[in-house]
């Protein structure tokens, strides 16, 4: 009986290339999906609408600016006005477009009552959309101290 060595076959080397076939397959499937869905997303019903002068595109809602400075003086679109003039200007703006927005800018030193008077004048004129304009705090500003609660 002869004892001999069994010859071992060397295994295959590890593959060092990236197999791109699955990647290409996925990309082709995505391409087909986009080709099919793109017309559906962009499609609209094509109509040949009749022409008329009565159909005008609506104007986007306008806005007016009302500013109240530290002294309590009101400004309508950067023009100083007294309280009766402010009411008249707001009424004219409401008649021109009832959806006009009032952008209210008030100094932080203005008494709350004065701000409420301006808001009341706007609502009395028929302008119910009031936006309060404020500035974002600067990055280098320290946060304001909060008052301590007392018992």
Coordinates of N, CA, C and O in Angstrom, one line a residue:
X1 N 0.8 -1.1 0.0 CA 0.0 0.0 0.0 C 0.9 1.2 0.0 O 1.7 1.4 0.8
X2 N 0.6 2.0 -0.9 CA 1.4 3.2 -1.0 C 0.7 4.4 -0.5 O -0.5 4.6 -0.8
X3 N 1.4 5.1 0.4 CA 0.8 6.3 0.9 C 1.3 7.5 0.1 O 2.5 7.7 0.1
X4 N 0.5 8.1 -0.5 CA 0.9 9.3 -1.3 C 0.2 10.5 -0.9 O -0.8 10.5 -0.2
X5 N 0.7 11.6 -1.2 CA 0.1 12.8 -0.9 C -1.0 13.1 -1.9 O -0.7 13.0 -3.1
X6 N -2.1 13.6 -1.4 CA -3.1 14.0 -2.4 C -2.8 15.4 -2.7 O -2.5 16.3 -1.9
X7 N -2.9 15.6 -4.0 CA -2.5 17.0 -4.4 C -3.7 17.9 -4.2 O -4.8 17.6 -4.6
X8 N -3.4 19.0 -3.6 CA -4.5 20.0 -3.3 C -4.5 21.0 -4.4 O -3.5 21.5 -4.9
X9 N -5.8 21.2 -4.9 CA -5.9 22.2 -5.9 C -6.1 23.6 -5.2 O -6.7 23.7 -4.2
X10 N -5.5 24.5 -5.8 CA -5.5 25.9 -5.3 C -6.9 26.5 -5.6 O -7.4 26.4 -6.7
X11 N -7.5 27.1 -4.6 CA -8.9 27.7 -4.8 C -8.8 28.9 -5.7 O -7.7 29.5 -6.0
X12 N -9.9 29.4 -6.1 CA -10.0 30.5 -7.0 C -9.6 31.8 -6.2 O -9.8 31.9 -5.0
X13 N -8.9 32.7 -6.9 CA -8.5 34.0 -6.3 C -9.7 34.8 -6.0 O -10.7 34.8 -6.7
X14 N -9.7 35.7 -4.9 CA -10.8 36.6 -4.7 C -10.9 37.6 -5.8 O -10.0 38.0 -6.4
X15 N -12.2 37.9 -6.1 CA -12.4 38.8 -7.2 C -12.2 40.3 -6.7 O -12.8 40.7 -5.7
X16 N -11.4 41.0 -7.4 CA -11.1 42.4 -7.0 C -11.8 43.4 -7.8 O -11.7 44.6 -7.6
X17 N -12.6 43.0 -8.8 CA -13.4 44.0 -9.6 C -14.8 44.1 -9.1 O -15.4 43.1 -8.5
X18 N -15.4 45.3 -9.2 CA -16.7 45.5 -8.8 C -17.7 45.0 -9.9 O -17.5 45.4 -11.1
X19 N -18.7 44.3 -9.6 CA -19.6 43.8 -10.5 C -20.7 44.9 -10.8 O -21.5 45.2 -9.9
X20 N -20.7 45.5 -11.9 CA -21.5 46.6 -12.2 C -22.8 46.2 -12.9 O -23.7 47.0 -13.1
X21 N -23.0 44.9 -13.1 CA -24.2 44.5 -13.8 C -25.5 44.7 -13.0 O -26.5 45.3 -13.5
X22 N -25.5 44.5 -11.7 CA -26.7 44.8 -10.9 C -27.0 46.3 -10.9 O -28.1 46.7 -10.9
X23 N -25.9 47.1 -10.8 CA -26.1 48.5 -10.8 C -26.7 49.0 -12.1 O -27.6 49.9 -12.1
X24 N -26.2 48.5 -13.2 CA -26.8 48.8 -14.5 C -28.2 48.4 -14.6 O -29.1 49.2 -15.1
X25 N -28.6 47.2 -14.1 CA -29.9 46.8 -14.1 C -30.9 47.7 -13.4 O -31.9 48.1 -13.8
X26 N -30.4 48.1 -12.2 CA -31.2 49.0 -11.4 C -31.4 50.4 -12.1 O -32.5 51.0 -12.1
X27 N -30.3 50.9 -12.6 CA -30.4 52.2 -13.3 C -31.3 52.1 -14.5 O -32.1 53.1 -14.8
X28 N -31.3 51.0 -15.3 CA -32.2 50.9 -16.4 C -33.7 50.8 -16.0 O -34.6 51.4 -16.6
X29 N -33.9 50.1 -14.9 CA -35.3 50.0 -14.4 C -35.8 51.4 -13.9 O -36.9 51.8 -14.2
X30 N -34.9 52.2 -13.3 CA -35.3 53.5 -12.8 C -35.5 54.4 -14.0 O -36.4 55.3 -14.1
X31 N -34.7 54.3 -15.1 CA -34.9 55.1 -16.3 C -36.2 54.8 -16.9 O -36.9 55.8 -17.3
X32 N -36.6 53.6 -17.0 CA -37.9 53.2 -17.6 C -39.0 53.8 -16.8 O -40.0 54.3 -17.3
X33 N -38.9 53.7 -15.5 CA -39.9 54.3 -14.6 C -40.1 55.8 -14.8 O -41.2 56.3 -14.9
X34 N -39.0 56.5 -14.9 CA -39.0 57.9 -15.1 C -39.6 58.3 -16.4 O -40.3 59.2 -16.6
X35 N -39.2 57.5 -17.5 CA -39.7 57.8 -18.8 C -41.2 57.6 -18.8 O -41.9 58.3 -19.5
X36 N -41.7 56.6 -18.1 CA -43.2 56.4 -18.1 C -43.9 57.4 -17.3 O -45.0 57.9 -17.7
X37 N -43.4 57.8 -16.1 CA -44.1 58.6 -15.2 C -44.0 60.1 -15.5 O -44.8 60.9 -15.1
X38 N -42.9 60.5 -16.2 CA -42.7 62.0 -16.4 C -43.8 62.6 -17.2 O -44.3 63.7 -16.9
X39 N -44.3 62.0 -18.3 CA -45.5 62.6 -19.0 C -46.7 62.7 -18.1 O -47.5 63.6 -18.3
X40 N -46.9 61.7 -17.2 CA -48.1 61.7 -16.4 C -48.0 62.9 -15.4 O -49.0 63.5 -15.0
X41 N -46.8 63.2 -14.9 CA -46.7 64.3 -13.9 C -46.9 65.6 -14.5 O -47.4 66.6 -13.9
X42 N -46.4 65.8 -15.7 CA -46.4 67.1 -16.4 C -47.7 67.3 -17.3 O -47.9 68.3 -17.8
X43 N -48.5 66.3 -17.4 CA -49.6 66.4 -18.3 C -50.7 67.2 -17.7 O -50.9 67.2 -16.5
X44 N -51.3 67.9 -18.5 CA -52.5 68.7 -18.1 C -53.5 68.5 -19.2 O -53.2 68.1 -20.3
X45 N -54.7 68.7 -18.9 CA -55.8 68.6 -19.9 C -55.6 69.8 -20.9 O -55.6 70.9 -20.5
X46 N -55.4 69.4 -22.1 CA -55.2 70.4 -23.2 C -56.5 70.9 -23.7 O -57.3 70.1 -24.2
X47 N -56.8 72.2 -23.5 CA -58.0 72.8 -23.9 C -57.7 74.0 -24.8 O -56.7 74.7 -24.6
X48 N -58.6 74.3 -25.7 CA -58.5 75.5 -26.5 C -59.6 76.4 -26.0 O -60.8 76.3 -26.4
X49 N -59.3 77.2 -25.0 CA -60.3 78.0 -24.3 C -60.7 79.2 -25.2 O -59.9 79.8 -25.9
X50 N -61.9 79.6 -25.1 CA -62.4 80.8 -25.8 C -61.8 82.1 -25.3 O -61.4 82.1 -24.1
X51 N -61.7 83.1 -26.1 CA -61.1 84.3 -25.7 C -62.2 85.3 -25.3 O -63.2 85.4 -26.0
X52 N -61.9 86.1 -24.2 CA -62.9 87.1 -23.8 C -62.1 88.2 -23.0 O -61.1 87.9 -22.4
X53 N -62.6 89.4 -23.1 CA -62.0 90.5 -22.3 C -62.4 90.4 -20.8 O -61.8 91.0 -20.0
X54 N -63.5 89.7 -20.5 CA -64.0 89.7 -19.2 C -63.1 88.9 -18.3 O -63.1 89.1 -17.1
X55 N -62.4 87.9 -18.8 CA -61.6 87.0 -18.0 C -60.2 87.6 -17.9 O -59.4 87.4 -18.7
X56 N -59.9 88.3 -16.8 CA -58.6 88.8 -16.6 C -58.0 88.1 -15.4 O -58.7 87.8 -14.4
X57 N -56.7 87.8 -15.5 CA -56.1 87.1 -14.3 C -56.2 88.0 -13.1 O -56.0 89.2 -13.2
X58 N -56.5 87.4 -11.9 CA -56.6 88.1 -10.7 C -55.3 88.7 -10.2 O -54.2 88.0 -10.4
X59 N -55.3 89.9 -9.7 CA -54.1 90.4 -9.2 C -53.7 89.7 -7.9 O -54.6 89.4 -7.1
X60 N -52.4 89.5 -7.6 CA -52.1 88.9 -6.3 C -52.4 89.9 -5.2 O -52.4 91.1 -5.4
X61 N -52.7 89.4 -4.0 CA -53.1 90.3 -2.9 C -51.9 91.2 -2.7 O -50.8 90.9 -2.6
X62 N -52.3 92.5 -2.5 CA -51.3 93.5 -2.2 C -51.1 93.6 -0.7 O -51.9 93.0 0.1
X63 N -50.2 94.5 -0.4 CA -50.0 94.8 1.1 C -49.6 96.2 1.2 O -49.1 96.9 0.3
X64 N -50.0 96.8 2.4 CA -49.6 98.1 2.7 C -48.8 98.0 4.0 O -49.0 97.1 4.8
X65 N -47.9 99.0 4.2 CA -47.1 99.0 5.4 C -47.5 100.1 6.3 O -47.7 101.3 5.9
X66 N -47.8 99.8 7.5 CA -48.1 100.8 8.6 C -47.0 100.6 9.6 O -46.7 99.6 10.2
X67 N -46.3 101.8 9.9 CA -45.2 101.8 10.8 C -45.6 102.7 12.0 O -46.1 103.8 11.7
X68 N -45.3 102.3 13.2 CA -45.5 103.2 14.4 C -44.2 103.3 15.0 O -43.6 102.3 15.5
X69 N -43.6 104.5 15.1 CA -42.3 104.7 15.7 C -42.4 104.9 17.2 O -43.5 104.8 17.8
X70 N -41.2 105.1 17.8 CA -41.2 105.1 19.3 C -42.0 106.2 19.9 O -42.6 106.1 20.9
X71 N -42.2 107.3 19.1 CA -43.0 108.5 19.6 C -44.5 108.2 19.4 O -45.3 109.0 19.9
X72 N -44.9 107.2 18.7 CA -46.3 106.9 18.5 C -46.8 107.5 17.2 O -48.0 107.3 16.9
X73 N -45.9 108.0 16.4 CA -46.3 108.6 15.1 C -46.5 107.5 14.1 O -45.7 106.5 14.0
X74 N -47.6 107.5 13.3 CA -47.9 106.5 12.4 C -47.5 106.9 11.0 O -47.5 108.1 10.6
X75 N -47.0 105.9 10.2 CA -46.6 106.1 8.8 C -47.3 105.1 8.0 O -47.4 103.9 8.3
X76 N -47.9 105.6 6.9 CA -48.6 104.7 5.9 C -47.8 104.7 4.7 O -47.6 105.7 4.0
X77 N -47.3 103.5 4.4 CA -46.3 103.4 3.2 C -45.2 104.4 3.3 O -45.0 105.1 2.3
X78 N -44.6 104.5 4.4 CA -43.5 105.4 4.7 C -43.8 106.9 4.5 O -42.9 107.7 4.4
X79 N -45.1 107.3 4.7 CA -45.5 108.6 4.6 C -46.2 109.0 6.0 O -47.1 108.3 6.4
X80 N -45.7 110.0 6.7 CA -46.3 110.3 8.0 C -47.8 110.7 7.9 O -48.1 111.5 7.0
X81 N -48.6 110.1 8.7 CA -50.0 110.5 8.7 C -50.6 110.6 10.1 O -50.0 109.9 11.0
X82 N -51.6 111.4 10.3 CA -52.3 111.5 11.6 C -53.3 110.4 11.6 O -53.6 109.7 10.6
X83 N -53.9 110.1 12.8 CA -54.9 109.0 12.9 C -56.1 109.1 12.0 O -56.4 108.1 11.4
X84 N -56.7 110.3 11.8 CA -57.8 110.3 10.8 C -57.4 110.1 9.4 O -58.1 109.4 8.6
X85 N -56.2 110.5 9.0 CA -55.6 110.3 7.7 C -55.3 108.8 7.5 O -55.5 108.2 6.4
X86 N -54.8 108.2 8.6 CA -54.5 106.8 8.5 C -55.8 106.0 8.2 O -55.8 105.0 7.4
X87 N -56.8 106.3 8.9 CA -58.1 105.6 8.7 C -58.6 105.8 7.3 O -59.1 104.8 6.7
X88 N -58.4 107.0 6.8 CA -58.9 107.2 5.4 C -58.0 106.5 4.4 O -58.6 105.9 3.4
X89 N -56.7 106.4 4.6 CA -55.8 105.6 3.7 C -56.1 104.2 3.8 O -56.2 103.5 2.7
X90 N -56.4 103.6 5.0 CA -56.7 102.2 5.1 C -58.1 101.9 4.4 O -58.2 100.9 3.8
X91 N -59.0 102.8 4.6 CA -60.3 102.6 3.9 C -60.2 102.6 2.4 O -60.8 101.8 1.7
X92 N -59.3 103.5 1.9 CA -59.1 103.5 0.4 C -58.4 102.2 -0.1 O -58.8 101.7 -1.1
X93 N -57.5 101.7 0.7 CA -56.8 100.5 0.4 C -57.8 99.3 0.4 O -57.7 98.4 -0.4
X94 N -58.7 99.3 1.4 CA -59.7 98.3 1.5 C -60.7 98.3 0.3 O -61.1 97.3 -0.2
X95 N -61.1 99.5 -0.1 CA -62.0 99.6 -1.3 C -61.3 99.2 -2.6 O -61.9 98.6 -3.4
X96 N -60.0 99.4 -2.7 CA -59.3 99.0 -3.9 C -59.1 97.5 -3.9 O -59.3 96.9 -5.0
X97 N -58.9 96.8 -2.8 CA -58.7 95.4 -2.7 C -59.0 95.0 -1.3 O -58.2 95.2 -0.4
X98 N -60.1 94.3 -1.1 CA -60.4 93.9 0.3 C -59.5 92.8 0.9 O -59.5 92.7 2.1
X99 N -58.7 92.2 0.1 CA -57.8 91.2 0.5 C -56.4 91.8 0.8 O -55.4 91.0 1.0
X100 N -56.3 93.1 0.8 CA -55.0 93.7 1.1 C -54.5 93.4 2.5 O -55.3 93.4 3.5
X101 N -53.3 93.0 2.6 CA -52.7 92.7 3.9 C -52.0 94.0 4.5 O -51.4 94.7 3.8
X102 N -52.2 94.2 5.8 CA -51.5 95.3 6.5 C -50.3 94.7 7.2 O -50.4 93.8 8.0
X103 N -49.1 95.2 6.8 CA -47.9 94.7 7.5 C -47.6 95.8 8.5 O -47.2 96.9 8.2
X104 N -47.8 95.4 9.8 CA -47.6 96.4 10.9 C -46.2 96.2 11.5 O -45.8 95.2 11.9
X105 N -45.5 97.3 11.5 CA -44.2 97.4 12.1 C -44.3 98.4 13.2 O -44.5 99.6 13.0
X106 N -44.0 98.0 14.4 CA -44.1 98.9 15.6 C -42.8 98.8 16.4 O -42.3 97.7 16.6
X107 N -42.3 99.9 16.8 CA -41.1 99.9 17.7 C -41.5 99.2 19.0 O -42.6 99.3 19.5
X108 N -40.5 98.6 19.6 CA -40.8 97.8 20.8 C -41.1 98.8 22.0 O -41.6 98.3 23.0
X109 N -40.7 100.0 21.8 CA -41.0 101.0 22.9 C -42.4 101.6 22.8 O -42.8 102.4 23.7
X110 N -43.2 101.3 21.8 CA -44.5 101.9 21.6 C -45.5 101.2 22.6 O -45.5 100.0 22.7
X111 N -46.3 102.0 23.2 CA -47.3 101.4 24.2 C -48.3 100.5 23.4 O -48.6 100.8 22.2
X112 N -48.7 99.4 24.0 CA -49.5 98.4 23.4 C -50.9 99.1 23.0 O -51.4 98.7 21.9
X113 N -51.3 100.1 23.7 CA -52.6 100.7 23.3 C -52.5 101.4 22.0 O -53.5 101.4 21.2
X114 N -51.4 102.0 21.7 CA -51.2 102.6 20.4 C -51.2 101.6 19.2 O -51.8 101.9 18.2
X115 N -50.6 100.5 19.4 CA -50.7 99.4 18.4 C -52.1 98.9 18.2 O -52.5 98.7 17.1
X116 N -52.8 98.8 19.3 CA -54.2 98.3 19.2 C -55.1 99.4 18.5 O -56.0 99.0 17.7
X117 N -54.8 100.7 18.7 CA -55.5 101.7 17.9 C -55.3 101.5 16.4 O -56.3 101.6 15.6
X118 N -54.1 101.3 16.0 CA -53.8 101.1 14.6 C -54.5 99.9 14.1 O -55.0 99.9 13.0
X119 N -54.4 98.8 14.8 CA -55.1 97.5 14.4 C -56.6 97.8 14.3 O -57.3 97.3 13.4
X120 N -57.2 98.5 15.2 CA -58.6 98.8 15.2 C -59.0 99.6 14.0 O -60.0 99.4 13.4
X121 N -58.1 100.6 13.6 CA -58.4 101.4 12.4 C -58.4 100.5 11.2 O -59.2 100.7 10.3
X122 N -57.5 99.6 11.1 CA -57.4 98.7 10.0 C -58.6 97.8 9.9 O -59.2 97.6 8.8
X123 N -59.0 97.2 11.0 CA -60.2 96.4 11.0 C -61.5 97.1 10.7 O -62.4 96.6 10.1
X124 N -61.6 98.4 11.2 CA -62.7 99.2 10.9 C -62.8 99.5 9.5 O -63.9 99.6 8.9
X125 N -61.7 99.6 8.8 CA -61.7 99.9 7.4 C -62.0 98.7 6.6 O -62.3 98.8 5.4
X126 N -62.0 97.5 7.2 CA -62.3 96.3 6.5 C -61.1 95.4 6.1 O -61.3 94.5 5.4
X127 N -60.0 95.8 6.6 CA -58.8 95.0 6.4 C -58.5 94.1 7.6 O -58.1 94.5 8.6
X128 N -58.8 92.8 7.4 CA -58.7 91.8 8.5 C -57.4 91.1 8.5 O -57.1 90.3 9.4
X129 N -56.6 91.2 7.4 CA -55.4 90.5 7.3 C -54.2 91.4 7.8 O -53.9 92.3 7.1
X130 N -53.8 91.1 9.0 CA -52.7 92.0 9.6 C -51.5 91.1 9.9 O -51.7 90.1 10.6
X131 N -50.4 91.5 9.4 CA -49.2 90.8 9.7 C -48.2 91.6 10.6 O -48.1 92.8 10.3
X132 N -47.7 91.0 11.6 CA -46.7 91.7 12.4 C -45.3 91.4 12.0 O -44.9 90.3 11.8
X133 N -44.5 92.5 11.7 CA -43.2 92.3 11.2 C -42.2 92.5 12.4 O -42.3 93.5 13.1
X134 N -41.3 91.6 12.5 CA -40.2 91.6 13.5 C -38.9 91.2 12.9 O -38.9 90.6 11.8
X135 N -37.8 91.6 13.5 CA -36.5 91.3 13.1 C -36.0 90.0 13.8 O -36.4 89.8 15.0
X136 N -35.2 89.2 13.1 CA -34.6 88.1 13.8 C -33.5 88.6 14.6 O -32.8 89.5 14.3
X137 N -33.3 88.0 15.8 CA -32.1 88.5 16.6 C -30.8 88.2 16.0 O -30.7 87.2 15.3
X138 N -29.9 89.1 16.2 CA -28.6 88.9 15.6 C -27.8 87.8 16.3 O -28.1 87.5 17.5
X139 N -26.9 87.1 15.6 CA -26.2 86.0 16.2 C -25.3 86.4 17.4 O -25.1 85.7 18.3
X140 N -24.7 87.6 17.3 CA -23.8 88.0 18.4 C -24.5 88.7 19.6 O -23.8 89.0 20.6
X141 N -25.8 88.9 19.5 CA -26.5 89.5 20.6 C -26.8 88.5 21.7 O -27.1 87.3 21.4
X142 N -26.6 88.9 22.9 CA -26.8 88.0 24.0 C -28.3 87.9 24.3 O -29.0 88.9 24.0
X143 N -28.8 86.8 24.7 CA -30.2 86.6 25.0 C -30.6 87.6 26.1 O -29.9 87.9 27.0
X144 N -31.9 88.1 26.0 CA -32.4 89.0 26.9 C -32.6 88.3 28.3 O -33.1 87.2 28.3
X145 N -32.3 89.0 29.4 CA -32.5 88.3 30.7 C -34.0 88.3 31.0 O -34.7 89.2 30.6
X146 N -34.4 87.2 31.5 CA -35.8 87.0 31.9 C -36.0 87.4 33.3 O -35.2 87.1 34.2
X147 N -37.1 88.1 33.6 CA -37.3 88.5 35.0 C -37.6 87.3 35.9 O -38.2 86.3 35.5
X148 N -37.0 87.4 37.1 CA -37.2 86.3 38.1 C -38.6 86.3 38.6 O -39.1 87.4 38.9
X149 N -39.1 85.2 38.8 CA -40.5 85.0 39.4 C -40.4 85.3 40.9 O -39.5 84.7 41.6
X150 N -41.3 86.1 41.4 CA -41.3 86.4 42.8 C -42.5 85.8 43.5 O -43.6 85.8 42.8
X151 N -42.4 85.3 44.7 CA -43.6 84.7 45.3 C -44.1 85.6 46.3 O -43.7 86.3 47.1

